[in-house]
Amino acid sequence: MKLVFSDDFVRHATISDELGNVLYKVTTPCERIGTPRVSTVWKATPGRVIHADGLTPPLETEREQELINQGFKQLGEIEWHTFTPSKLRVFESVGGLDVLSEGMDSKEFIPAKGRLCRERAFKGPDGHSYRWELGCLKCTLYRDDGTSEPFPIAKYHRRRNFWLPFIKSQDGGYLEINTTSRGVADADVKRTDSISVAESHTVCDTASATTGKDVESLVLGERSELDGNMLDLLVFTFIYVEKLRKTREFWMHPKDPWTVWGMIHA
């Protein structure tokens, strides 16, 4: 599964599926000096097909009403702070989380962990712990399954010409989501004499199935799409961590003119 972003600066992006149907939209209006900027993540209402070509970004206060008329509803907000923890709010149960309208500090919602605080962790609706790893060029999501080599659940791929932000590209950045990772994550991997032997719980269940329908249901279960709540939470947290990663990228390359332009735009 791929979620295609109209812009690598994710606080101003339209997020579509591979067919061009808009699933989410992120808006971040400018604020006066001293007022924290707020990013709102919008979700397309189920049953209404919205095409990327038909979206024109409205201005300021008219934006919310126009997005609602276009079939969007507010999923959540991120209030950005520089010297204090940012505040995250959700307007419905996102991933099983019920966050009050006043919001929750980022250090509680998605706390930092790992060396140099390069990871952000949160709990999914399935009860498992997940963590975003903030790399130099991309963010990658893993599930903490106790293994030394966790399987990536999601990984962002920048657009091909991201060093030339003024040039529009047909190959936009996209978030690659592995929807069949559950069977891999459940596998118990053993190494004997340099030979890797994977004993998956799925294989054991399939071997014990007595009918063709039993086997078919197991296979379909492993190939099922992500739960809607998990997808919402994945997108919402990605917007937050990717902005953090881009800020870190700016401080690593402060003299890069494209990076400076990107920070102004972001």
Short mmCIF file of N, CA and C in Angstrom, two decimals, residues 3 11 27 35 39 54 58 69 102 111 129 139 149 160 165 170 182 195 216 218 231 246 255:
data_model
loop_
_atom_site.label_atom_id
_atom_site.label_comp_id
_atom_site.label_asym_id
_atom_site.label_seq_id
_atom_site.Cartn_x
_atom_site.Cartn_y
_atom_site.Cartn_z
N LEU A 3 0.81 5.58 0.21
CA LEU A 3 0.15 6.86 0.40
C LEU A 3 1.04 7.92 -0.25
N ARG A 11 3.45 19.27 6.21
CA ARG A 11 2.45 20.10 6.88
C ARG A 11 1.56 20.85 5.89
N THR A 27 -3.30 20.88 6.62
CA THR A 27 -3.26 22.33 6.43
C THR A 27 -2.55 22.97 7.61
N THR A 35 2.56 33.43 18.03
CA THR A 35 1.46 32.47 18.11
C THR A 35 1.90 31.15 17.48
N SER A 39 -1.12 22.60 12.82
CA SER A 39 -1.39 21.75 11.65
C SER A 39 -2.64 20.93 11.92
N GLY A 54 -9.05 17.80 -8.24
CA GLY A 54 -10.18 18.67 -7.96
C GLY A 54 -10.04 19.49 -6.71
N PRO A 58 -7.98 26.47 -0.33
CA PRO A 58 -8.60 27.74 0.00
C PRO A 58 -7.73 28.55 0.95
N ASN A 69 -17.10 21.05 3.16
CA ASN A 69 -18.00 20.92 2.01
C ASN A 69 -17.48 19.91 0.99
N GLU A 102 -8.36 19.64 24.91
CA GLU A 102 -7.23 20.50 25.26
C GLU A 102 -5.90 19.89 24.84
N PRO A 111 6.34 9.76 23.13
CA PRO A 111 7.58 10.13 23.80
C PRO A 111 8.83 9.74 23.01
N SER A 129 3.34 -1.94 20.86
CA SER A 129 4.10 -0.70 20.84
C SER A 129 4.77 -0.53 19.49
N CYS A 139 11.83 8.69 7.57
CA CYS A 139 11.30 8.10 8.80
C CYS A 139 10.80 6.69 8.50
N GLU A 149 16.03 -7.62 14.94
CA GLU A 149 15.85 -7.02 13.63
C GLU A 149 14.36 -6.88 13.34
N ARG A 160 11.81 12.08 -6.23
CA ARG A 160 13.13 11.88 -6.83
C ARG A 160 13.99 13.13 -6.85
N PRO A 165 13.47 21.79 -4.90
CA PRO A 165 12.08 21.93 -4.48
C PRO A 165 11.21 22.78 -5.39
N GLN A 170 6.45 14.46 -11.27
CA GLN A 170 5.34 13.51 -11.34
C GLN A 170 5.54 12.38 -10.34
N ARG A 182 2.14 -8.73 9.50
CA ARG A 182 1.76 -9.42 10.72
C ARG A 182 2.33 -10.82 10.77
N ILE A 195 22.30 -21.13 8.70
CA ILE A 195 21.07 -21.33 7.93
C ILE A 195 19.92 -20.73 8.73
N GLU A 216 -8.09 -20.85 3.38
CA GLU A 216 -8.38 -19.60 2.66
C GLU A 216 -8.58 -18.45 3.63
N LEU A 218 -7.29 -18.10 6.58
CA LEU A 218 -6.02 -17.71 7.16
C LEU A 218 -5.22 -16.84 6.19
N LEU A 231 -4.38 3.05 10.57
CA LEU A 231 -3.93 3.89 9.46
C LEU A 231 -4.03 5.37 9.82
N LYS A 246 12.74 16.88 9.62
CA LYS A 246 13.14 17.96 8.71
C LYS A 246 13.81 19.10 9.48
N LYS A 255 23.54 25.71 5.88
CA LYS A 255 23.95 26.58 4.77
C LYS A 255 23.42 26.11 3.43
#
